[in-house]
């Protein structure tokens, strides 16, 4: 007789709540917890496993996720109607949980088929890029992409396509401001990205973010792999498209000479993202991704966690893994910056989760963050980067980005991430065209309903069909296959267009 699947999960013995695996009607007896539900508990939501008095902390993952807004009885629903977030002290214990990384012997490290670039970086795709320096040139950038027909592209079988990346900024920003420096860093990061065999920068000619100034400030090197155009200098849209198409045809010949060759997994830089999370994300998809990243780091590769507002309340779990006090302090400094930044803009850093997150059972940003950090696995935190800062170190890193998926992924891609892993519990169809993006569903329902968009079903963990280590190993193998050219679901759809959404800072003048 098959063993009955659990209806609830209590993650730690000390937790004051448990998670309902499926909807529980009022009056349902939960023998393993010695309680009866006092009201209906939706699937993915929490119920109290002990009486919680008003003002007492509520714990999950063995950590505080909020405080009781009112007395909560055993077996009752615990969610936004009776939970609040309050300030409380966290022990950062810098470096207290660091450990020596057990690297795999070189002859045991995995390989993939990638494109070795002149600067030593390795691409997982072989694109040409058309990058707009300002919103005013974004339309022309997309016209340039369309100027080369699919029939013409087919003559260059080693080229994956032409990617046009526009954005909504580039002018009316204060000169020498942090906002302009960050935008330049972002665009320059794409100009250097290993997934591009060649890049054409397209400007208007009178914007704050001038092409020549961008090239100079970011120390970009123009030549056969990086060309520039200004619409005003060439006399308008038609002439720019004509000249740009001529340049792209020259670049196609060069790009088509690039071939995939065996490359070590240490050349992979994987950006970690979660979006449309639910209560299962922290139990299945996120720890699966963390398990795969542990394998990658032990193979000499790089994993980049992001979304500073979505580690808020769990940052102390990362500072404990910091290789030095300096690295830990860098992370805390970014948290403090965000507290000030949100306050200046009339918001709160803990004004999260989203409506979709809440519907999926996530009550507070603390709960969401505790599940989100699982994406980073268990290895040491070796550095903390600014938004779109170049990823140069190996190991587990953190990049300061907003929680908004497309902005966060833009920053990691600009930093040099050549593959993205994106966990989701509610479902998202976004994919970064320049960088292959794998989607990990946290539950089987979302995987089955959005099968044409999801790459991995982590819901099998919840159903007892597999374990997190097993799923993590399976994911690592898929990462290698994807890096070697296997298309992701969103690549099969041919997602194009507005894939570069830089993080905008400050006032637009």
mmCIF file of N, CA and C in Angstrom, residues 207-287:
data_model
loop_
_atom_site.group_PDB
_atom_site.id
_atom_site.type_symbol
_atom_site.label_atom_id
_atom_site.label_comp_id
_atom_site.label_asym_id
_atom_site.label_seq_id
_atom_site.Cartn_x
_atom_site.Cartn_y
_atom_site.Cartn_z
ATOM 1 N N UNK A 207 22.655 63.363 -26.925
ATOM 2 C CA UNK A 207 22.213 62.903 -25.613
ATOM 3 C C UNK A 207 23.303 63.074 -24.560
ATOM 4 N N UNK A 208 22.911 62.972 -23.291
ATOM 5 C CA UNK A 208 23.887 63.012 -22.194
ATOM 6 C C UNK A 208 24.840 61.825 -22.318
ATOM 7 N N UNK A 209 24.296 60.655 -22.622
ATOM 8 C CA UNK A 209 25.097 59.445 -22.734
ATOM 9 C C UNK A 209 25.626 59.291 -24.158
ATOM 10 N N UNK A 210 26.494 60.219 -24.577
ATOM 11 C CA UNK A 210 27.051 60.195 -25.923
ATOM 12 C C UNK A 210 27.884 58.937 -26.154
ATOM 13 N N UNK A 211 27.859 58.435 -27.364
ATOM 14 C CA UNK A 211 28.605 57.221 -27.699
ATOM 15 C C UNK A 211 30.088 57.379 -27.379
ATOM 16 N N UNK A 212 30.697 58.464 -27.858
ATOM 17 C CA UNK A 212 32.145 58.633 -27.675
ATOM 18 C C UNK A 212 32.510 58.734 -26.201
ATOM 19 N N UNK A 213 31.675 59.426 -25.419
ATOM 20 C CA UNK A 213 31.952 59.560 -23.989
ATOM 21 C C UNK A 213 31.789 58.220 -23.288
ATOM 22 N N UNK A 214 30.778 57.464 -23.668
ATOM 23 C CA UNK A 214 30.582 56.123 -23.101
ATOM 24 C C UNK A 214 31.809 55.252 -23.374
ATOM 25 N N UNK A 215 32.278 55.257 -24.604
ATOM 26 C CA UNK A 215 33.447 54.450 -24.969
ATOM 27 C C UNK A 215 34.667 54.878 -24.158
ATOM 28 N N UNK A 216 34.850 56.191 -24.013
ATOM 29 C CA UNK A 216 36.006 56.700 -23.271
ATOM 30 C C UNK A 216 35.910 56.373 -21.785
ATOM 31 N N UNK A 217 34.759 56.663 -21.162
ATOM 32 C CA UNK A 217 34.602 56.466 -19.721
ATOM 33 C C UNK A 217 34.704 54.993 -19.332
ATOM 34 N N UNK A 218 34.185 54.120 -20.168
ATOM 35 C CA UNK A 218 34.174 52.690 -19.840
ATOM 36 C C UNK A 218 35.363 51.937 -20.433
ATOM 37 N N UNK A 219 36.274 52.693 -21.074
ATOM 38 C CA UNK A 219 37.506 52.116 -21.639
ATOM 39 C C UNK A 219 37.204 50.957 -22.589
ATOM 40 N N UNK A 220 36.173 51.168 -23.398
ATOM 41 C CA UNK A 220 35.851 50.198 -24.434
ATOM 42 C C UNK A 220 36.807 50.378 -25.611
ATOM 43 N N UNK A 221 37.089 49.316 -26.308
ATOM 44 C CA UNK A 221 38.018 49.355 -27.433
ATOM 45 C C UNK A 221 37.239 49.109 -28.721
ATOM 46 N N UNK A 222 37.175 50.143 -29.565
ATOM 47 C CA UNK A 222 36.478 49.980 -30.839
ATOM 48 C C UNK A 222 37.368 49.250 -31.838
ATOM 49 N N UNK A 223 36.738 48.582 -32.767
ATOM 50 C CA UNK A 223 37.453 47.780 -33.753
ATOM 51 C C UNK A 223 36.480 46.858 -34.441
ATOM 52 N N UNK A 224 36.968 45.761 -34.994
ATOM 53 C CA UNK A 224 36.075 44.846 -35.732
ATOM 54 C C UNK A 224 34.937 44.284 -34.885
ATOM 55 N N UNK A 225 35.149 44.140 -33.561
ATOM 56 C CA UNK A 225 34.121 43.543 -32.705
ATOM 57 C C UNK A 225 33.242 44.587 -32.021
ATOM 58 N N UNK A 226 33.601 45.875 -32.116
ATOM 59 C CA UNK A 226 32.796 46.939 -31.516
ATOM 60 C C UNK A 226 32.815 48.155 -32.421
ATOM 61 N N UNK A 227 31.661 48.436 -33.035
ATOM 62 C CA UNK A 227 31.531 49.566 -33.941
ATOM 63 C C UNK A 227 30.494 50.541 -33.377
ATOM 64 N N UNK A 228 30.547 51.794 -33.827
ATOM 65 C CA UNK A 228 29.636 52.820 -33.313
ATOM 66 C C UNK A 228 29.026 53.632 -34.458
ATOM 67 N N UNK A 229 27.814 54.136 -34.199
ATOM 68 C CA UNK A 229 27.112 55.006 -35.153
ATOM 69 C C UNK A 229 26.338 56.078 -34.397
ATOM 70 N N UNK A 230 26.179 57.254 -35.026
ATOM 71 C CA UNK A 230 25.293 58.298 -34.520
ATOM 72 C C UNK A 230 24.302 58.668 -35.603
ATOM 73 N N UNK A 231 23.021 58.650 -35.259
ATOM 74 C CA UNK A 231 21.956 58.906 -36.231
ATOM 75 C C UNK A 231 22.080 60.300 -36.834
ATOM 76 N N UNK A 232 22.359 61.309 -35.999
ATOM 77 C CA UNK A 232 22.448 62.681 -36.491
ATOM 78 C C UNK A 232 23.628 62.857 -37.437
ATOM 79 N N UNK A 233 24.738 62.197 -37.159
ATOM 80 C CA UNK A 233 25.925 62.307 -38.017
ATOM 81 C C UNK A 233 25.666 61.717 -39.401
ATOM 82 N N UNK A 234 24.847 60.667 -39.453
ATOM 83 C CA UNK A 234 24.623 59.973 -40.726
ATOM 84 C C UNK A 234 23.466 60.554 -41.529
ATOM 85 N N UNK A 235 22.654 61.420 -40.895
ATOM 86 C CA UNK A 235 21.595 62.087 -41.639
ATOM 87 C C UNK A 235 20.223 61.476 -41.518
ATOM 88 N N UNK A 236 19.995 60.702 -40.450
ATOM 89 C CA UNK A 236 18.645 60.211 -40.217
ATOM 90 C C UNK A 236 18.522 58.706 -40.152
ATOM 91 N N UNK A 237 17.280 58.262 -39.958
ATOM 92 C CA UNK A 237 16.995 56.847 -39.728
ATOM 93 C C UNK A 237 17.399 55.969 -40.912
ATOM 94 N N UNK A 238 16.948 56.342 -42.117
ATOM 95 C CA UNK A 238 17.202 55.507 -43.287
ATOM 96 C C UNK A 238 18.676 55.302 -43.543
ATOM 97 N N UNK A 239 19.441 56.393 -43.495
ATOM 98 C CA UNK A 239 20.883 56.290 -43.757
ATOM 99 C C UNK A 239 21.584 55.500 -42.658
ATOM 100 N N UNK A 240 21.102 55.641 -41.421
ATOM 101 C CA UNK A 240 21.712 54.897 -40.310
ATOM 102 C C UNK A 240 21.442 53.408 -40.458
ATOM 103 N N UNK A 241 20.217 53.064 -40.824
ATOM 104 C CA UNK A 241 19.886 51.649 -41.020
ATOM 105 C C UNK A 241 20.710 51.071 -42.167
ATOM 106 N N UNK A 242 20.847 51.839 -43.235
ATOM 107 C CA UNK A 242 21.641 51.373 -44.385
ATOM 108 C C UNK A 242 23.093 51.121 -43.983
ATOM 109 N N UNK A 243 23.703 52.091 -43.284
ATOM 110 C CA UNK A 243 25.098 51.949 -42.864
ATOM 111 C C UNK A 243 25.236 50.854 -41.809
ATOM 112 N N UNK A 244 24.314 50.825 -40.861
ATOM 113 C CA UNK A 244 24.391 49.818 -39.809
ATOM 114 C C UNK A 244 24.251 48.406 -40.342
ATOM 115 N N UNK A 245 23.352 48.217 -41.316
ATOM 116 C CA UNK A 245 23.169 46.892 -41.912
ATOM 117 C C UNK A 245 24.432 46.449 -42.630
ATOM 118 N N UNK A 246 25.107 47.394 -43.257
ATOM 119 C CA UNK A 246 26.382 47.087 -43.921
ATOM 120 C C UNK A 246 27.408 46.580 -42.899
ATOM 121 N N UNK A 247 27.458 47.257 -41.745
ATOM 122 C CA UNK A 247 28.388 46.854 -40.684
ATOM 123 C C UNK A 247 28.018 45.478 -40.136
ATOM 124 N N UNK A 248 26.727 45.244 -39.923
ATOM 125 C CA UNK A 248 26.288 43.957 -39.381
ATOM 126 C C UNK A 248 26.625 42.816 -40.335
ATOM 127 N N UNK A 249 26.517 43.058 -41.631
ATOM 128 C CA UNK A 249 26.854 42.012 -42.599
ATOM 129 C C UNK A 249 28.344 41.673 -42.533
ATOM 130 N N UNK A 250 29.179 42.686 -42.301
ATOM 131 C CA UNK A 250 30.612 42.428 -42.123
ATOM 132 C C UNK A 250 30.850 41.618 -40.851
ATOM 133 N N UNK A 251 30.141 41.971 -39.782
ATOM 134 C CA UNK A 251 30.294 41.273 -38.510
ATOM 135 C C UNK A 251 29.793 39.827 -38.589
ATOM 136 N N UNK A 252 28.765 39.592 -39.392
ATOM 137 C CA UNK A 252 28.224 38.244 -39.537
ATOM 138 C C UNK A 252 29.267 37.292 -40.103
ATOM 139 N N UNK A 253 30.056 37.779 -41.044
ATOM 140 C CA UNK A 253 31.110 36.939 -41.637
ATOM 141 C C UNK A 253 32.110 36.524 -40.565
ATOM 142 N N UNK A 254 32.509 37.494 -39.750
ATOM 143 C CA UNK A 254 33.463 37.207 -38.673
ATOM 144 C C UNK A 254 32.843 36.297 -37.617
ATOM 145 N N UNK A 255 31.600 36.596 -37.212
ATOM 146 C CA UNK A 255 30.948 35.812 -36.154
ATOM 147 C C UNK A 255 30.735 34.367 -36.585
ATOM 148 N N UNK A 256 30.484 34.158 -37.862
ATOM 149 C CA UNK A 256 30.216 32.809 -38.347
ATOM 150 C C UNK A 256 31.459 31.923 -38.289
ATOM 151 N N UNK A 257 32.624 32.540 -38.153
ATOM 152 C CA UNK A 257 33.866 31.772 -38.042
ATOM 153 C C UNK A 257 34.077 31.213 -36.639
ATOM 154 N N UNK A 258 33.277 31.698 -35.677
ATOM 155 C CA UNK A 258 33.388 31.233 -34.302
ATOM 156 C C UNK A 258 32.792 29.827 -34.188
ATOM 157 N N UNK A 259 33.457 28.951 -33.454
ATOM 158 C CA UNK A 259 32.992 27.582 -33.263
ATOM 159 C C UNK A 259 32.975 27.243 -31.762
ATOM 160 N N UNK A 260 32.042 26.387 -31.402
ATOM 161 C CA UNK A 260 32.025 25.884 -30.024
ATOM 162 C C UNK A 260 33.191 24.933 -29.816
ATOM 163 N N UNK A 261 33.829 25.055 -28.656
ATOM 164 C CA UNK A 261 34.927 24.168 -28.279
ATOM 165 C C UNK A 261 34.734 23.750 -26.825
ATOM 166 N N UNK A 262 35.317 22.624 -26.405
ATOM 167 C CA UNK A 262 35.170 22.194 -25.008
ATOM 168 C C UNK A 262 35.753 23.229 -24.052
ATOM 169 N N UNK A 263 34.944 23.621 -23.067
ATOM 170 C CA UNK A 263 35.358 24.609 -22.070
ATOM 171 C C UNK A 263 35.022 24.087 -20.678
ATOM 172 N N UNK A 264 35.858 24.427 -19.678
ATOM 173 C CA UNK A 264 35.582 23.955 -18.313
ATOM 174 C C UNK A 264 34.388 24.667 -17.708
ATOM 175 N N UNK A 265 33.683 23.981 -16.811
ATOM 176 C CA UNK A 265 32.535 24.579 -16.130
ATOM 177 C C UNK A 265 32.937 25.825 -15.343
ATOM 178 N N UNK A 266 34.216 25.968 -15.050
ATOM 179 C CA UNK A 266 34.699 27.148 -14.328
ATOM 180 C C UNK A 266 34.482 28.433 -15.123
ATOM 181 N N UNK A 267 34.201 28.322 -16.410
ATOM 182 C CA UNK A 267 33.950 29.505 -17.233
ATOM 183 C C UNK A 267 32.487 29.949 -17.182
ATOM 184 N N UNK A 268 31.658 29.200 -16.465
ATOM 185 C CA UNK A 268 30.252 29.574 -16.361
ATOM 186 C C UNK A 268 30.045 30.593 -15.248
ATOM 187 N N UNK A 269 29.244 31.600 -15.542
ATOM 188 C CA UNK A 269 28.828 32.603 -14.563
ATOM 189 C C UNK A 269 27.303 32.619 -14.582
ATOM 190 N N UNK A 270 26.696 32.050 -13.562
ATOM 191 C CA UNK A 270 25.252 31.845 -13.556
ATOM 192 C C UNK A 270 24.571 32.863 -12.642
ATOM 193 N N UNK A 271 23.654 33.650 -13.207
ATOM 194 C CA UNK A 271 22.864 34.594 -12.423
ATOM 195 C C UNK A 271 21.646 33.902 -11.845
ATOM 196 N N UNK A 272 21.340 34.185 -10.586
ATOM 197 C CA UNK A 272 20.256 33.514 -9.866
ATOM 198 C C UNK A 272 19.120 34.495 -9.606
ATOM 199 N N UNK A 273 17.931 34.116 -10.040
ATOM 200 C CA UNK A 273 16.772 35.012 -9.935
ATOM 201 C C UNK A 273 15.557 34.231 -9.465
ATOM 202 N N UNK A 274 14.648 34.903 -8.741
ATOM 203 C CA UNK A 274 13.346 34.301 -8.458
ATOM 204 C C UNK A 274 12.279 35.361 -8.691
ATOM 205 N N UNK A 275 11.140 34.917 -9.191
ATOM 206 C CA UNK A 275 10.062 35.857 -9.480
ATOM 207 C C UNK A 275 8.736 35.133 -9.507
ATOM 208 N N UNK A 276 7.686 35.810 -9.079
ATOM 209 C CA UNK A 276 6.410 35.136 -8.957
ATOM 210 C C UNK A 276 6.544 33.982 -7.975
ATOM 211 N N UNK A 277 7.172 34.250 -6.826
ATOM 212 C CA UNK A 277 7.435 33.189 -5.851
ATOM 213 C C UNK A 277 6.165 32.775 -5.123
ATOM 214 N N UNK A 278 6.187 31.554 -4.601
ATOM 215 C CA UNK A 278 5.124 31.104 -3.719
ATOM 216 C C UNK A 278 5.757 30.422 -2.509
ATOM 217 N N UNK A 279 4.921 29.878 -1.633
ATOM 218 C CA UNK A 279 5.441 29.276 -0.404
ATOM 219 C C UNK A 279 6.292 28.043 -0.673
ATOM 220 N N UNK A 280 6.140 27.446 -1.850
ATOM 221 C CA UNK A 280 6.924 26.254 -2.172
ATOM 222 C C UNK A 280 8.303 26.605 -2.733
ATOM 223 N N UNK A 281 8.493 27.843 -3.174
ATOM 224 C CA UNK A 281 9.763 28.232 -3.782
ATOM 225 C C UNK A 281 10.940 27.971 -2.856
ATOM 226 N N UNK A 282 10.761 28.315 -1.577
ATOM 227 C CA UNK A 282 11.833 28.132 -0.611
ATOM 228 C C UNK A 282 12.043 26.691 -0.178
ATOM 229 N N UNK A 283 11.120 25.795 -0.607
ATOM 230 C CA UNK A 283 11.229 24.386 -0.231
ATOM 231 C C UNK A 283 11.738 23.514 -1.365
ATOM 232 N N UNK A 284 11.510 23.950 -2.606
ATOM 233 C CA UNK A 284 11.834 23.088 -3.746
ATOM 234 C C UNK A 284 12.775 23.762 -4.741
ATOM 235 N N UNK A 285 12.262 24.740 -5.498
ATOM 236 C CA UNK A 285 13.040 25.323 -6.594
ATOM 237 C C UNK A 285 14.300 26.039 -6.112
ATOM 238 N N UNK A 286 14.171 26.871 -5.078
ATOM 239 C CA UNK A 286 15.337 27.625 -4.608
ATOM 240 C C UNK A 286 16.435 26.720 -4.042
ATOM 241 N N UNK A 287 16.126 25.778 -3.163
ATOM 242 C CA UNK A 287 17.195 24.887 -2.690
ATOM 243 C C UNK A 287 17.741 23.968 -3.784
#
